[in-house]
């Protein structure tokens, strides 16, 4: 970290600041130039609270050189991390597609969907049991029953399960019944939940909040990693912008950016990003072309009558066609489906 | 709700849609015009899932006439709601100022701050015990000990307590120790937490998420109200925009807007909105001039050495001066401090 | 257009509104239902000013059914439009790549760049002569001289020219020296400029404003089209969002969206969208995979010493590699480079 | 400016960078610390193009210490600037209110409005002659005739005129007919227009673009100031955010921020910021409470039948009531109306 002092800061104030900084166990080396003085901080500056008024009184600017995330940082871990979800490696050469309904609605439904997506090449099933909804009057999911139905579908097809957890108190309940926890966009900064998941040893698919920066996203991954759980998958699902034609705006640049900044696998959710089923195929192709490790796609047996998010769910036919296109793109980028 | 059908929608499809809508217990009256057909939905349409693909296939546009929130809606409750926090009415003629440090740091500190803010006219003390921080390496608050220290300060000064809760599992732990729960911006859509707070009978100060709309804000209030807890205070604390000079952008328009849409009290947090202590006074005056019912202001005994958010904390002198200015503005808008 | 009246609007008021609407030459058919009354407007409602206070007094909601743009609307023009730039068709099966420096800096430079990009497969040369810069102290371009240098490069290579125009008074000066006008993002709503370009008969590459919606984008295209110039190419170049890691955020969804809403060709500028040369290749591949008709890419003979935007310019080697990858993606989507 | 070099940058590369920087006539003093090397740039760094790829290859971070604007910077000009518009000082103790219709519609209308707003205390009349509209099919203003009508109203009332200019070619046409040019939000970065206005000697009211930062805003003011025209008035009129209840979001913090960063007068346009006439009064009071030097308010003789922006225009009665409230707030902040 570099701290540029205001002109005319006295040696006494410099010492004061250095003293104040000592609490963070960083080495402070004043660098005195002809026209300005800067303090170079060496060591782990990730915990230095730059919002301190003391600093703001004597400091012109602060530059963070070290990213605030460590375990998520590619600099600390150059090779790609591969997270294994119920036997399926995520982050390797093989593109992973997680598919299924927004909400688990019944046994017949989830089994039927699982069989069809497997036929088309999906290797993980997704389905919501606990559904966070912006209205208390909307369908909230089948909860525990939904979890059981997902396991019946898994028994039928062998597909591992990824499903959303919304409450730190539910972790125990989920263990043994899920192959990967999903943290939704609205909970990306639900730190109490992240801390509990950091104690678990099951992979976590972490969705980016709809208005969070990539740095905040990686800091949330850091919460899980620093707790001891190294199995984190990053998922970009669209951010909120001035454009309202789409439900959100898919940040395609997040793929090369996250790949450069971090070693964690990156997957894309084109269904929530667009909110429009007719857009999912082209966005999926774009994501793989840009280097994504996989996709999370909503597929429903009967979109018109889905209990949630019908408008963004693919039919079996649409999904099958999308998978073929993705496979062709994968080859171009030296990946395989 | 009005559903405008696409041209050439067959009577059969109209019937199908009407049938589909029947699940929501709404009365569907087709309105057939010379050039277009629209479906008028009468009844409680708040649970109609407009994202259904079925609709999206046959429908040109959907207009919600009824706001999705009911209990928070001024139409259902014309007169202002007054929420009483430990004996202090919020939402009446008297402007309420909640002040205190970002984090409770120690007994001496919190007592000293409590005494000073009381002298200046604050009537509620705020202080963080559980601190959600974007970095796992930052100070996370004194937790349970912080709660006890707040109660010591309350015993000394008689000021009721508002403090943040971040985990639905903590509600029991807080009851008896807080006069008002605070839900932070990052937890505005932590529905599991909102549902638990809806079961409590203690007031809840709900902060707006930094990228949430007013409608989403009121829907989150609706979660608490629909659970049976009618004591909700709305708090605007700045939204994330393209402007980075300030930490966030205070949405001053939210005051008249929320006052028109809802009957709940509205307070403003100029400290988090700006992130700059030198801006707090002018933003506080603006907020009262615009019709806010109160303010939440960060005050610290020694901002330079605050463990968090020092740069946005007022000294005792700054706070005292701000209170005087607020009082003068209050008179102009026929309120009192 | 559908106008939903407030409950209890008197017949007299309905007649008043109908009378008020008559100025727009639209047919107003009141549709009276059991519980609500709506006015259906038939005809060209694109000029109805929905911001009228009269309406806002008696109206609950207004729904536009007809998009406000007509000539740019695919509904009015189902087949794709192909715009020919100096003999090069844009919008057909062949992917078009426009490449060159941010600014034309000298004769040797622009000729050298033109030859190299042509070798790699680019078919149009781009280069800035008039440079809109946010600082009055930054290099503003070679202006008229830059235009002449572009023409020398054209003479050497046969590549048609696209360059930015920033002043409605410059149109005459540009005619005969450019094959395609470029309207920069900051001028997307410079209507005086759009009106002048509508009178010209040379193609216009219209860049999307960095905070404009797709509807506003198409309305700006409508200005040019309604002036009689049907040769408009749409260019998405990134929008401003909360994410600051990239210069802007490429809105990849704009490709399928614009293709559905309009018949005009769509190209992508990954250089300005990301601001980072190392991201250009993956974003270019994503754009073609998503269905873009072409790309505009910054290439410089010596990026380190570029007078502007060096950090986002590709070297000849990087550009050549990118072109190979684009070609491979093009095949998958049944296009060719 | 501080340039932090990447670890292991060779002396040769340091020399190369220093040489490259020499083109900008800045003194480069390398500051070599134990663990890192930074380059301190002294002199006018406002023209240094930090986007250079050369820098980006060897540099970890760049910190601008000097703001890129000079003439607009309060550091260079500590005392407040007072701009005189047709004899009316803007920026002094007296709050200035500019009022009038969105568009000049006719002689009788504009005279009637001018008389009424003068009675209520407005001292400058605003009215649009050239109207930039997002649709080519909307009313575009009376143009030259509108300018003449404004002058008739001025003759009747003595109120100076502020009106929008949208074309650099119109400056001559406006001189002698306007007391203050208005640059609309969409033209804030129409640099060709700003350059022409910099050559004029008539005051310019510069509106902030709806997605521009305060730094970009002040850089646009710098274009006018550096051209030799020192009479610039800054106008905040709302920014585009995720909130859609209001037309834009009034950035109230921009008032204290601009007052700190610059010496130029700051006025607020609550009409465009909110788009809702019922919000104008409370936002106006907030603006004056926060330290604004004045307001620009839309007033119409018959809002229901306004040819544009009727929904945000005040009636005479509403305007008169608003003026009384503003006057009361002005006293509290030691200003007068």
PDB file of N, CA, C and O in Angstrom, chain B residues 54-78:
ATOM      1  N   UNK B  54     -46.161 -18.476 -20.297  1.00  0.00           N
ATOM      2  CA  UNK B  54     -47.436 -18.569 -20.984  1.00  0.00           C
ATOM      3  C   UNK B  54     -47.897 -17.168 -21.314  1.00  0.00           C
ATOM      4  O   UNK B  54     -48.169 -16.823 -22.464  1.00  0.00           O
ATOM      5  N   UNK B  55     -47.883 -16.331 -20.303  1.00  0.00           N
ATOM      6  CA  UNK B  55     -48.262 -14.946 -20.546  1.00  0.00           C
ATOM      7  C   UNK B  55     -47.350 -14.356 -21.608  1.00  0.00           C
ATOM      8  O   UNK B  55     -47.785 -13.810 -22.591  1.00  0.00           O
ATOM      9  N   UNK B  56     -46.040 -14.554 -21.431  1.00  0.00           N
ATOM     10  CA  UNK B  56     -45.134 -13.876 -22.354  1.00  0.00           C
ATOM     11  C   UNK B  56     -45.373 -14.302 -23.800  1.00  0.00           C
ATOM     12  O   UNK B  56     -45.028 -13.584 -24.717  1.00  0.00           O
ATOM     13  N   UNK B  57     -45.976 -15.439 -24.013  1.00  0.00           N
ATOM     14  CA  UNK B  57     -46.255 -15.850 -25.390  1.00  0.00           C
ATOM     15  C   UNK B  57     -47.432 -15.093 -26.003  1.00  0.00           C
ATOM     16  O   UNK B  57     -47.442 -14.798 -27.178  1.00  0.00           O
ATOM     17  N   UNK B  58     -48.423 -14.797 -25.217  1.00  0.00           N
ATOM     18  CA  UNK B  58     -49.644 -14.229 -25.781  1.00  0.00           C
ATOM     19  C   UNK B  58     -49.880 -12.781 -25.407  1.00  0.00           C
ATOM     20  O   UNK B  58     -50.857 -12.190 -25.846  1.00  0.00           O
ATOM     21  N   UNK B  59     -49.005 -12.268 -24.604  1.00  0.00           N
ATOM     22  CA  UNK B  59     -49.262 -10.958 -24.027  1.00  0.00           C
ATOM     23  C   UNK B  59     -48.313  -9.912 -24.575  1.00  0.00           C
ATOM     24  O   UNK B  59     -47.144 -10.188 -24.802  1.00  0.00           O
ATOM     25  N   UNK B  60     -48.842  -8.745 -24.849  1.00  0.00           N
ATOM     26  CA  UNK B  60     -48.014  -7.659 -25.327  1.00  0.00           C
ATOM     27  C   UNK B  60     -47.397  -6.927 -24.149  1.00  0.00           C
ATOM     28  O   UNK B  60     -46.201  -6.660 -24.124  1.00  0.00           O
ATOM     29  N   UNK B  61     -48.233  -6.592 -23.188  1.00  0.00           N
ATOM     30  CA  UNK B  61     -47.749  -5.823 -22.046  1.00  0.00           C
ATOM     31  C   UNK B  61     -48.594  -6.161 -20.833  1.00  0.00           C
ATOM     32  O   UNK B  61     -49.755  -6.563 -20.954  1.00  0.00           O
ATOM     33  N   UNK B  62     -48.002  -5.977 -19.666  1.00  0.00           N
ATOM     34  CA  UNK B  62     -48.732  -6.134 -18.415  1.00  0.00           C
ATOM     35  C   UNK B  62     -48.566  -4.851 -17.623  1.00  0.00           C
ATOM     36  O   UNK B  62     -47.462  -4.315 -17.543  1.00  0.00           O
ATOM     37  N   UNK B  63     -49.636  -4.321 -17.118  1.00  0.00           N
ATOM     38  CA  UNK B  63     -49.514  -3.136 -16.270  1.00  0.00           C
ATOM     39  C   UNK B  63     -50.054  -3.479 -14.907  1.00  0.00           C
ATOM     40  O   UNK B  63     -51.208  -3.874 -14.755  1.00  0.00           O
ATOM     41  N   UNK B  64     -49.180  -3.285 -13.907  1.00  0.00           N
ATOM     42  CA  UNK B  64     -49.653  -3.454 -12.543  1.00  0.00           C
ATOM     43  C   UNK B  64     -50.290  -2.132 -12.129  1.00  0.00           C
ATOM     44  O   UNK B  64     -49.676  -1.078 -12.239  1.00  0.00           O
ATOM     45  N   UNK B  65     -51.509  -2.181 -11.714  1.00  0.00           N
ATOM     46  CA  UNK B  65     -52.190  -0.978 -11.243  1.00  0.00           C
ATOM     47  C   UNK B  65     -52.062  -0.930  -9.725  1.00  0.00           C
ATOM     48  O   UNK B  65     -51.761   0.082  -9.131  1.00  0.00           O
ATOM     49  N   UNK B  66     -52.181  -2.105  -9.131  1.00  0.00           N
ATOM     50  CA  UNK B  66     -52.069  -2.222  -7.679  1.00  0.00           C
ATOM     51  C   UNK B  66     -50.599  -2.399  -7.334  1.00  0.00           C
ATOM     52  O   UNK B  66     -49.907  -3.221  -7.946  1.00  0.00           O
ATOM     53  N   UNK B  67     -50.078  -1.622  -6.379  1.00  0.00           N
ATOM     54  CA  UNK B  67     -48.709  -1.861  -5.936  1.00  0.00           C
ATOM     55  C   UNK B  67     -48.659  -3.249  -5.311  1.00  0.00           C
ATOM     56  O   UNK B  67     -49.637  -3.709  -4.726  1.00  0.00           O
ATOM     57  N   UNK B  68     -47.502  -3.921  -5.427  1.00  0.00           N
ATOM     58  CA  UNK B  68     -47.401  -5.294  -4.889  1.00  0.00           C
ATOM     59  C   UNK B  68     -47.370  -5.336  -3.358  1.00  0.00           C
ATOM     60  O   UNK B  68     -47.535  -6.383  -2.766  1.00  0.00           O
ATOM     61  N   UNK B  69     -47.164  -4.169  -2.731  1.00  0.00           N
ATOM     62  CA  UNK B  69     -47.156  -4.151  -1.260  1.00  0.00           C
ATOM     63  C   UNK B  69     -48.509  -3.652  -0.776  1.00  0.00           C
ATOM     64  O   UNK B  69     -49.124  -2.792  -1.397  1.00  0.00           O
ATOM     65  N   UNK B  70     -48.987  -4.220   0.302  1.00  0.00           N
ATOM     66  CA  UNK B  70     -50.320  -3.870   0.819  1.00  0.00           C
ATOM     67  C   UNK B  70     -50.239  -3.208   2.176  1.00  0.00           C
ATOM     68  O   UNK B  70     -50.666  -2.072   2.351  1.00  0.00           O
ATOM     69  N   UNK B  71     -49.648  -3.935   3.150  1.00  0.00           N
ATOM     70  CA  UNK B  71     -49.606  -3.387   4.499  1.00  0.00           C
ATOM     71  C   UNK B  71     -48.725  -2.146   4.582  1.00  0.00           C
ATOM     72  O   UNK B  71     -48.907  -1.288   5.435  1.00  0.00           O
ATOM     73  N   UNK B  72     -47.753  -2.017   3.703  1.00  0.00           N
ATOM     74  CA  UNK B  72     -46.858  -0.853   3.720  1.00  0.00           C
ATOM     75  C   UNK B  72     -47.447   0.306   2.924  1.00  0.00           C
ATOM     76  O   UNK B  72     -46.904   1.403   2.915  1.00  0.00           O
ATOM     77  N   UNK B  73     -48.569   0.042   2.247  1.00  0.00           N
ATOM     78  CA  UNK B  73     -49.133   1.000   1.303  1.00  0.00           C
ATOM     79  C   UNK B  73     -49.991   2.071   1.985  1.00  0.00           C
ATOM     80  O   UNK B  73     -50.897   1.743   2.759  1.00  0.00           O
ATOM     81  N   UNK B  74     -49.715   3.313   1.678  1.00  0.00           N
ATOM     82  CA  UNK B  74     -50.497   4.385   2.294  1.00  0.00           C
ATOM     83  C   UNK B  74     -51.970   4.324   1.880  1.00  0.00           C
ATOM     84  O   UNK B  74     -52.861   4.740   2.634  1.00  0.00           O
ATOM     85  N   UNK B  75     -52.233   3.764   0.707  1.00  0.00           N
ATOM     86  CA  UNK B  75     -53.636   3.665   0.267  1.00  0.00           C
ATOM     87  C   UNK B  75     -54.463   2.849   1.267  1.00  0.00           C
ATOM     88  O   UNK B  75     -55.651   3.079   1.445  1.00  0.00           O
ATOM     89  N   UNK B  76     -53.791   1.865   1.899  1.00  0.00           N
ATOM     90  CA  UNK B  76     -54.504   0.993   2.835  1.00  0.00           C
ATOM     91  C   UNK B  76     -54.475   1.584   4.243  1.00  0.00           C
ATOM     92  O   UNK B  76     -55.071   1.054   5.167  1.00  0.00           O
ATOM     93  N   UNK B  77     -53.714   2.651   4.420  1.00  0.00           N
ATOM     94  CA  UNK B  77     -53.420   3.138   5.774  1.00  0.00           C
ATOM     95  C   UNK B  77     -53.032   4.615   5.649  1.00  0.00           C
ATOM     96  O   UNK B  77     -51.850   4.972   5.735  1.00  0.00           O
ATOM     97  N   UNK B  78     -54.028   5.478   5.397  1.00  0.00           N
ATOM     98  CA  UNK B  78     -53.745   6.888   5.049  1.00  0.00           C
ATOM     99  C   UNK B  78     -52.929   7.670   6.074  1.00  0.00           C
ATOM    100  O   UNK B  78     -52.053   8.446   5.709  1.00  0.00           O
TER     101      UNK B  78
END
